[in-house]
Coordinates of C-alpha atoms (C1' of nucleotides) in Angstrom, one line a residue:
Chain A
X1 CA 65.5 164.8 111.2
X2 CA 66.0 161.2 110.3
X3 CA 66.3 158.5 113.3
X4 CA 69.6 157.2 112.9
X5 CA 71.8 156.3 115.6
X6 CA 73.5 159.3 116.9
X7 CA 76.6 156.8 117.7
X8 CA 76.0 155.1 114.4
X9 CA 76.3 158.3 112.7
X10 CA 79.6 159.5 114.6
X11 CA 81.2 156.2 113.4
X12 CA 79.8 156.8 109.2
X13 CA 81.1 160.6 109.7
X14 CA 84.6 158.9 111.2
X15 CA 85.4 156.9 108.0
X16 CA 85.9 160.6 106.3
X17 CA 87.6 162.9 109.2
X18 CA 91.3 163.0 109.4
X19 CA 90.3 165.3 112.9
X20 CA 87.7 166.1 114.5
X21 CA 87.9 168.7 117.1
X22 CA 86.4 167.2 119.4
X23 CA 85.0 164.1 119.0
X24 CA 83.2 164.0 122.4
X25 CA 82.0 167.0 121.7
X26 CA 80.4 165.9 118.3
X27 CA 79.0 162.8 119.8
X28 CA 77.3 164.9 122.7
X29 CA 75.5 167.3 119.7
X30 CA 74.4 164.7 117.5
X31 CA 72.9 163.1 120.6
X32 CA 71.1 166.5 121.9
X33 CA 70.4 166.7 118.2
X34 CA 68.2 163.6 117.9
X35 CA 67.0 164.3 121.5
X36 CA 66.0 168.2 120.3
X37 CA 64.7 167.0 116.7
X38 CA 67.0 169.8 116.3
X39 CA 69.5 169.4 113.3
X40 CA 72.8 170.0 113.5
X41 CA 73.8 173.0 111.0
X42 CA 76.6 172.5 109.6
X43 CA 79.2 174.7 107.5
X44 CA 81.4 174.4 104.7
X45 CA 82.7 177.2 103.0
X46 CA 83.8 177.2 99.2
X47 CA 85.9 180.2 97.4
X48 CA 84.4 180.5 93.6
X49 CA 88.6 181.4 92.7
X50 CA 88.1 179.1 89.5
X51 CA 85.4 177.3 87.2
X52 CA 85.7 173.9 88.4
X53 CA 85.4 172.2 91.5
X54 CA 87.4 168.7 91.6
X55 CA 87.4 165.4 93.1
X56 CA 89.7 166.9 96.3
X57 CA 87.0 169.4 96.9
X58 CA 84.4 167.2 96.8
X59 CA 85.3 165.0 99.7
X60 CA 83.9 167.8 102.4
X61 CA 81.3 167.9 99.9
X62 CA 80.0 164.2 100.4
X63 CA 81.1 164.5 104.2
X64 CA 77.9 167.5 104.4
X65 CA 76.0 165.3 102.3
X66 CA 76.3 162.8 104.9
X67 CA 75.2 164.6 107.3
X68 CA 72.4 165.7 104.9
X69 CA 71.4 162.2 104.6
X70 CA 71.5 161.8 108.6
X71 CA 68.8 165.1 108.6
X72 CA 71.1 167.7 109.6
X73 CA 71.7 170.7 107.5
X74 CA 74.1 172.1 105.0
X75 CA 75.1 175.6 105.7
X76 CA 77.0 176.3 102.0
X77 CA 78.8 179.5 102.0
X78 CA 79.8 180.7 98.9
X79 CA 82.8 183.2 99.7
X80 CA 82.3 185.4 97.3
X81 CA 84.1 188.2 99.6
X82 CA 86.6 185.9 100.7
X83 CA 87.4 184.8 97.4
X84 CA 88.6 188.4 96.2
X85 CA 90.9 188.5 98.8
X86 CA 92.4 184.7 98.6
X87 CA 92.8 181.8 100.9
X88 CA 96.6 182.4 101.9
X89 CA 97.0 178.4 103.2
X90 CA 99.6 176.5 101.5
X91 CA 100.4 179.7 99.1
X92 CA 104.2 180.8 98.9
X93 CA 102.6 183.9 97.4
X94 CA 99.8 186.0 97.1
X95 CA 96.7 184.9 94.8
X96 CA 95.5 187.5 92.1
X97 CA 92.5 189.3 93.0
X98 CA 89.2 188.2 90.9
X99 CA 86.4 190.8 89.7
X100 CA 83.0 190.7 90.8
X101 CA 81.7 189.3 87.6
X102 CA 84.9 186.6 87.5
X103 CA 83.5 185.7 91.3
X104 CA 79.6 185.7 90.0
X105 CA 80.5 183.6 86.9
X106 CA 82.1 181.2 89.2
X107 CA 79.6 180.7 91.7
X108 CA 77.0 180.0 89.1
X109 CA 79.2 177.0 88.0
X110 CA 80.2 175.8 91.4
X111 CA 76.4 175.4 92.2
X112 CA 76.1 173.3 89.0
X113 CA 78.7 171.2 90.1
X114 CA 77.9 171.0 94.0
X115 CA 74.4 170.1 92.9
X116 CA 75.9 166.6 91.9
X117 CA 77.0 165.8 95.2
X118 CA 74.6 168.0 97.5
X119 CA 70.8 168.1 97.5
X120 CA 70.7 172.1 97.3
X121 CA 67.3 172.2 97.7
X122 CA 65.5 175.2 100.1
X123 CA 64.9 173.4 103.6
X124 CA 67.5 170.6 102.5
X125 CA 70.6 173.0 102.6
X126 CA 71.4 176.7 103.1
X127 CA 73.2 178.7 100.4
X128 CA 74.7 181.5 101.8
X129 CA 77.4 184.4 100.2
X130 CA 79.9 185.6 102.4
X131 CA 79.3 189.2 101.2
X132 CA 75.6 189.3 102.6
X133 CA 77.3 190.2 106.0
X134 CA 80.5 191.5 104.9
X135 CA 80.2 194.2 102.0
X136 CA 78.0 195.8 104.9
X137 CA 80.1 195.8 107.6
X138 CA 82.6 198.6 106.2
X139 CA 85.5 199.5 107.2
X140 CA 85.7 199.9 111.1
X141 CA 83.4 197.4 111.0
X142 CA 86.3 195.2 110.0
X143 CA 88.8 196.7 111.9
X144 CA 86.4 195.6 114.9
X145 CA 86.8 192.2 113.4
X146 CA 90.2 192.2 113.0
X147 CA 91.1 193.3 116.1
X148 CA 89.9 190.3 117.8
X149 CA 93.2 188.2 116.4
X150 CA 96.9 188.4 117.1
X151 CA 99.7 188.8 114.5
X152 CA 101.5 185.9 116.7
X153 CA 98.6 184.1 116.5
X154 CA 98.9 184.5 112.6
X155 CA 102.4 183.9 112.6
X156 CA 101.4 180.4 114.1
X157 CA 100.5 179.3 110.8
X158 CA 103.0 177.6 108.8
X159 CA 102.9 178.9 105.5
X160 CA 103.0 182.0 107.0
X161 CA 105.9 181.1 108.9
X162 CA 107.6 180.1 105.8
X163 CA 107.7 183.4 103.9
X164 CA 109.0 185.5 106.2
X165 CA 111.8 182.9 106.4
X166 CA 111.9 183.2 102.8
X167 CA 111.0 186.8 102.7
X168 CA 108.3 186.6 100.9
X169 CA 105.6 189.4 101.1
X170 CA 103.5 189.1 103.2
X171 CA 100.0 191.7 103.0
X172 CA 97.9 192.5 105.7
X173 CA 94.9 191.7 104.0
X174 CA 95.7 187.9 104.0
X175 CA 96.1 187.6 107.5
X176 CA 92.4 189.2 107.6
X177 CA 91.3 186.1 105.5
X178 CA 91.2 183.5 108.4
X179 CA 89.1 185.9 110.4
X180 CA 86.8 186.4 107.8
X181 CA 86.2 182.8 107.6
X182 CA 85.7 182.4 111.3
X183 CA 83.5 185.2 111.0
X184 CA 81.2 183.3 108.8
X185 CA 80.7 180.8 111.2
X186 CA 79.4 183.4 113.7
X187 CA 76.7 184.7 111.3
X188 CA 75.4 181.4 110.5
X189 CA 75.6 179.9 113.9
X190 CA 77.8 176.3 112.7
X191 CA 77.5 173.8 115.0
X192 CA 80.0 171.7 112.7
X193 CA 81.9 172.9 110.6
X194 CA 83.9 170.9 107.4
X195 CA 86.9 171.3 106.3
X196 CA 90.1 169.4 104.4
X197 CA 93.0 169.3 106.9
X198 CA 94.9 172.2 105.9
X199 CA 92.1 174.4 107.1
X200 CA 91.9 173.4 110.5
X201 CA 93.7 177.1 111.8
X202 CA 91.3 178.6 109.7
X203 CA 88.1 176.0 111.4
X204 CA 89.6 176.8 115.0
X205 CA 89.6 180.3 114.4
X206 CA 85.9 179.8 113.8
X207 CA 85.8 178.2 117.4
X208 CA 87.5 181.2 118.6
X209 CA 85.4 184.2 117.2
X210 CA 82.1 182.0 118.1
X211 CA 83.6 182.1 121.1
X212 CA 83.9 185.6 121.9
X213 CA 80.4 186.1 120.7
X214 CA 78.8 184.2 123.0
X215 CA 78.4 181.5 120.9
X216 CA 79.3 177.6 121.7
X217 CA 82.1 176.6 119.6
X218 CA 81.6 174.5 116.6
X219 CA 83.2 171.6 116.1
X220 CA 85.9 171.0 113.7
X221 CA 85.8 168.9 111.6
X222 CA 88.9 168.0 108.9
X223 CA 89.1 165.5 106.4
X224 CA 92.4 164.0 104.2
X225 CA 93.3 165.8 101.7
X226 CA 93.3 163.6 98.1
X227 CA 96.1 163.0 96.1
X228 CA 96.0 164.4 92.5
X229 CA 97.6 162.4 89.9
X230 CA 101.0 163.1 90.4
X231 CA 101.2 162.3 94.3
X232 CA 101.1 165.8 95.4
X233 CA 97.6 167.4 97.1
X234 CA 95.4 168.0 94.9
X235 CA 95.4 171.5 93.4
X236 CA 93.9 173.0 90.3
X237 CA 97.5 175.1 90.1
X238 CA 99.1 171.4 90.2
X239 CA 97.0 170.7 87.1
X240 CA 97.0 166.8 88.8
X241 CA 93.2 167.1 90.0
X242 CA 89.9 165.0 88.7
X243 CA 87.4 167.6 88.1
X244 CA 83.8 167.2 88.3
X245 CA 83.5 168.4 84.8
X246 CA 85.6 165.7 83.5
X247 CA 84.6 163.9 80.7
X248 CA 84.2 160.1 81.6
X249 CA 87.5 159.2 79.7
X250 CA 89.0 161.5 81.7
X251 CA 88.2 160.7 84.6
X252 CA 88.9 157.4 83.8
X253 CA 92.7 157.8 82.9
X254 CA 93.7 160.4 85.6
X255 CA 91.8 158.0 87.9
X256 CA 94.2 154.7 86.4
X257 CA 97.1 157.0 86.6
X258 CA 97.3 157.7 90.3
X259 CA 99.5 155.7 92.6
X260 CA 99.2 152.7 94.2
X261 CA 99.4 154.3 97.3
X262 CA 97.3 156.7 97.1
X263 CA 94.4 154.5 96.3
X264 CA 93.2 153.7 100.4
X265 CA 92.2 157.3 100.6
X266 CA 90.5 157.5 97.2
X267 CA 88.3 154.5 98.2
X268 CA 87.6 155.7 101.6
X269 CA 87.1 159.1 101.0
X270 CA 85.7 159.1 97.2
X271 CA 83.7 156.1 96.8
X272 CA 81.0 154.3 98.7
X273 CA 82.7 150.8 98.9
X274 CA 82.3 149.3 102.1
X275 CA 86.1 148.9 104.1
X276 CA 85.6 145.5 103.5
X277 CA 85.4 145.6 99.9
X278 CA 87.7 147.9 100.0
X279 CA 90.1 145.8 101.4
X280 CA 89.5 142.8 99.3
X281 CA 90.2 145.1 96.0
X282 CA 93.3 146.3 97.7
X283 CA 94.7 143.2 98.7
X284 CA 94.2 142.1 94.6
X285 CA 96.1 143.2 91.5
X286 CA 96.7 147.0 92.0
X287 CA 95.4 147.4 88.1
X288 CA 92.3 145.3 89.1
X289 CA 91.3 147.9 91.9
X290 CA 92.5 151.0 90.2
X291 CA 89.8 150.0 87.2
X292 CA 87.3 149.6 90.2
X293 CA 88.1 153.2 91.5
X294 CA 88.1 154.6 88.3
X295 CA 84.8 153.1 87.1
X296 CA 83.3 154.5 90.6
X297 CA 84.5 157.7 89.7
X298 CA 83.0 158.1 86.4
X299 CA 79.6 156.7 87.9
X300 CA 79.8 158.9 90.6
X301 CA 80.6 162.0 88.4
X302 CA 78.6 160.8 85.6
X303 CA 76.2 157.7 85.0
X304 CA 76.4 154.1 84.9
X305 CA 76.9 154.0 80.8
X306 CA 79.5 156.5 81.0
X307 CA 81.7 154.2 83.0
X308 CA 81.2 151.1 81.3
X309 CA 82.0 152.9 78.1
X310 CA 85.3 154.6 79.4
X311 CA 86.0 151.1 81.1
X312 CA 86.2 149.9 77.5
X313 CA 87.4 152.7 75.8
X314 CA 90.7 152.3 78.1
X315 CA 91.1 148.9 77.6
X316 CA 90.6 149.1 73.7
X317 CA 93.5 152.0 73.9
X318 CA 96.0 150.9 76.6
X319 CA 95.7 147.4 77.0
X320 CA 95.0 146.6 73.4
X321 CA 97.0 149.5 71.8
X322 CA 93.8 150.6 69.6
X323 CA 93.1 153.8 68.4
X324 CA 90.3 155.3 70.2
X325 CA 86.8 155.3 68.8
X326 CA 86.1 158.5 68.8
X327 CA 89.2 160.8 66.9
X328 CA 88.5 164.1 67.0
X329 CA 88.1 165.3 63.2
X330 CA 90.1 169.1 62.6
X331 CA 89.6 170.9 59.5
X332 CA 92.4 173.0 58.3
X333 CA 93.2 174.8 54.7
X334 CA 94.1 172.0 52.0
X335 CA 97.3 172.0 50.8
X336 CA 100.7 170.8 51.0
X337 CA 102.6 171.2 54.5
X338 CA 105.7 170.5 55.7
X339 CA 105.0 168.2 59.2
X340 CA 106.0 170.4 62.0
X341 CA 103.6 172.7 60.2
X342 CA 100.3 170.5 59.9
X343 CA 101.2 169.8 63.9
X344 CA 101.0 173.1 65.1
X345 CA 97.9 174.2 62.4
X346 CA 96.0 171.3 63.6
X347 CA 96.2 172.4 67.0
X348 CA 98.5 169.4 68.3
X349 CA 101.6 171.3 69.3
X350 CA 101.9 175.1 70.4
X351 CA 104.6 175.7 68.4
X352 CA 106.9 174.4 65.0
X353 CA 109.4 173.9 67.4
X354 CA 107.6 172.0 69.9
X355 CA 106.8 169.5 66.7
X356 CA 109.6 169.2 65.3
X357 CA 111.0 168.4 68.9
X358 CA 108.2 165.7 68.8
X359 CA 109.2 164.3 66.0
X360 CA 113.2 163.8 66.7
X361 CA 112.3 162.3 69.6
X362 CA 110.2 160.0 67.7
X363 CA 107.2 161.0 69.3
X364 CA 104.9 161.4 66.1
X365 CA 102.9 159.0 63.8
X366 CA 101.3 159.4 60.4
X367 CA 98.7 157.2 59.8
X368 CA 100.0 154.8 62.7
X369 CA 103.6 155.1 61.6
X370 CA 106.5 156.7 63.5
X371 CA 107.8 159.2 61.4
X372 CA 111.2 161.0 62.6
X373 CA 112.2 163.3 59.1
X374 CA 111.1 166.9 60.1
X375 CA 111.3 167.8 56.5
X376 CA 108.2 165.4 55.7
X377 CA 105.6 166.7 54.2
X378 CA 102.0 166.0 54.5
X379 CA 99.3 166.4 51.5
X380 CA 95.7 167.6 52.8
X381 CA 93.7 167.3 49.7
X382 CA 89.6 166.4 48.7
X383 CA 88.7 162.6 50.2
X384 CA 92.7 162.4 52.3
X385 CA 92.0 162.4 56.0
X386 CA 95.4 162.1 57.4
X387 CA 95.6 159.9 61.0
X388 CA 98.1 162.1 63.1
X389 CA 98.9 161.0 66.1
X390 CA 101.7 162.5 69.3
X391 CA 102.4 161.0 71.9
X392 CA 100.2 158.5 73.7
X393 CA 97.0 160.9 73.7
X394 CA 96.9 163.3 70.8
X395 CA 95.3 162.0 68.4
X396 CA 93.3 164.1 65.2
X397 CA 92.1 163.2 61.5
X398 CA 92.8 165.8 59.8
X399 CA 91.1 166.8 56.4
X400 CA 91.0 170.0 54.7
X401 CA 87.9 172.7 55.5
Chain B
rG1 C1' 112.9 209.6 106.2
rG2 C1' 117.9 207.1 106.3
rG3 C1' 121.3 202.7 104.8
rG4 C1' 122.1 197.9 102.6
rA5 C1' 120.1 194.0 99.0
rG6 C1' 117.6 192.1 95.1
rA7 C1' 114.1 191.2 90.4
rU8 C1' 116.9 185.9 84.6
rA9 C1' 113.4 180.6 81.1
rC10 C1' 107.1 177.1 83.6
rC11 C1' 109.6 177.4 89.1
rG12 C1' 113.7 177.4 92.0
rA13 C1' 118.6 179.1 90.9
rA14 C1' 123.4 180.3 88.5
rG15 C1' 125.7 183.8 85.5
rU16 C1' 128.2 190.1 86.8
rG17 C1' 131.0 193.3 79.5
rG18 C1' 132.2 188.7 74.1
rC19 C1' 132.6 181.5 74.3
rC20 C1' 125.0 183.3 77.1
rA21 C1' 119.1 181.1 73.9
rA22 C1' 121.5 181.9 79.5
rA23 C1' 124.9 176.5 83.5
rC24 C1' 122.8 173.3 87.7
rG25 C1' 118.1 171.1 90.1
rG26 C1' 112.7 170.8 90.2
rA27 C1' 109.0 170.0 87.2
rA28 C1' 106.7 169.3 82.2
rC29 C1' 106.7 166.8 77.7
rG30 C1' 108.2 163.2 74.3
rG31 C1' 111.0 157.7 74.2
rA32 C1' 112.2 152.6 76.6
rC33 C1' 110.9 149.7 80.5
rU34 C1' 105.4 148.8 82.5
rG35 C1' 99.6 148.0 84.8
rU36 C1' 99.0 155.1 80.5
rA37 C1' 101.1 153.3 88.2
rA38 C1' 105.5 154.6 90.8
rA39 C1' 110.6 153.9 90.2
rU40 C1' 114.8 153.8 86.5
rC41 C1' 117.1 154.9 81.8
rC42 C1' 117.6 158.1 77.3
rG43 C1' 116.2 162.8 75.0
rU44 C1' 113.8 167.8 75.2
rU45 C1' 112.3 172.1 77.4
rG46 C1' 111.6 181.0 73.7
rG47 C1' 110.1 181.5 68.3
rC48 C1' 110.9 180.7 62.8
rU49 C1' 110.3 179.7 56.1
rC50 C1' 115.1 175.6 61.7
rA51 C1' 123.5 173.4 60.5
rG52 C1' 120.3 179.8 59.8
rC53 C1' 117.9 183.5 61.4
rC54 C1' 114.7 186.6 64.8
rU55 C1' 112.9 187.9 70.2
rU56 C1' 113.9 187.2 75.3
rC57 C1' 117.4 187.9 81.6
rA58 C1' 111.1 193.5 86.2
rG59 C1' 110.4 198.8 82.4
rA60 C1' 112.2 202.7 79.3
rG61 C1' 116.1 205.4 78.7
rG62 C1' 121.8 205.6 77.8
rU63 C1' 127.5 203.8 77.5
rU64 C1' 129.9 200.9 74.1
rC65 C1' 132.2 197.9 67.9
rG66 C1' 129.6 194.7 71.4
rA67 C1' 125.1 194.6 77.7
rA68 C1' 121.5 189.3 81.5
rU69 C1' 125.9 191.4 83.0
rC70 C1' 128.1 199.1 83.5
rC71 C1' 125.0 204.2 84.3
rU72 C1' 120.4 206.9 84.7
rC73 C1' 115.3 206.9 85.9
rU74 C1' 111.0 204.3 87.2
rU75 C1' 107.9 200.0 89.4
rC76 C1' 108.2 195.8 93.0
rU77 C1' 110.4 193.1 96.9
rC78 C1' 113.2 191.9 101.4
rC79 C1' 116.5 193.2 105.4
rC80 C1' 118.3 197.2 109.3
rC81 C1' 118.2 202.0 111.7
rA82 C1' 114.4 206.0 112.5

RNA sequence: GGGGAGAUACCGAAGUGGCCAAACGGAACGGACUGUAAAUCCGUUGGCUCAGCCUUCAGAGGUUCGAAUCCUCUUCUCCCCA
């Protein structure tokens, strides 16, 4: 335990909270934890359904980090059991089932990435997998657990409600999801659970189940959902996410294409910049503010050097409209190619048809000049690398293999 | 167990014998304008040896000169009744 004043701790946590159930209760627990020198057990669960953790996921993890810095104990739950089922939250269809191998692989990559935000050292953090208790539970154990929730309660969730209205299938096992997540809280005796604000229902389920088990119901702290590059909720499914595995240039570029409206949230949730400084930045030119934001994100996900480089590269490419300094080289068999085929072979387009369309649309440059002729022949021979550009972001130097 | 409706391209959704590679909308991509923002405007959106050809409308068969459209079976979903 650190000696941070509990009231101060609460104030710092509030920055990330969209809702706290209840704030009074959280305050009390922070106080009693300090008095008894007994860290709070702060739970956060993440299902290893994909290979990348993105910045949106990282928000609750940052809250976990904050709790950790305040001397509390994060309990990170890798939902290897729940991942195989799939969280129906916000879904209008069932998720595909994952195999055990996929889940294991994803779990490993998740831990590595989460380690960038949270100190995972034993003693500083507890990492659990929920297969630990769900596997031995057995069918009847599972039924006993499910008997604690009702259909009516589940139907309060509007994602289920919508699916019913739209006459989409809802499978029984999908209803099990919130109950499983709630049971995790019972198993780890969570004092607090963190989650995105779309998780509120699931977090409440944890309270309910804990009470039935005679435990003190956890405090729920939800964080606002970070919006992705297209203004929708950040999600891998939408492809609008900034991943913790993205290269610095990608991170910088993606952040720069955020909408202005979303910026304030990003400053608050994804950086450590203080409120006043953030307000000052936001009052200035949005481009400057966004540049700072992009730089901060790069520094966080990579390091300062990478951030500086990404910033310089960005200016070079989009302000001065120069070519990027590192254009990937692509080798293909030497020969004379019709332009569409060249683009396809070099991997810049998915098909020659797509290449033709882009050429007709004026989106293709050869050695810096727009080429609108579909029939253009390009010689790929010894010594002469051809600089090919498709749109604003796809570049390659094509040379013979 | 019985009855009814349905499965169309990335998604939503028209089409119900030839004029359908398939309306429309969303999304995406390219172009213009910019701050690689948003908004707006224009274009594109199955593949190819590209003014022509080839493969698509849940899957497998069938009818027909010709099928996304009709018939049979299969798989999946929704609704109603038991």
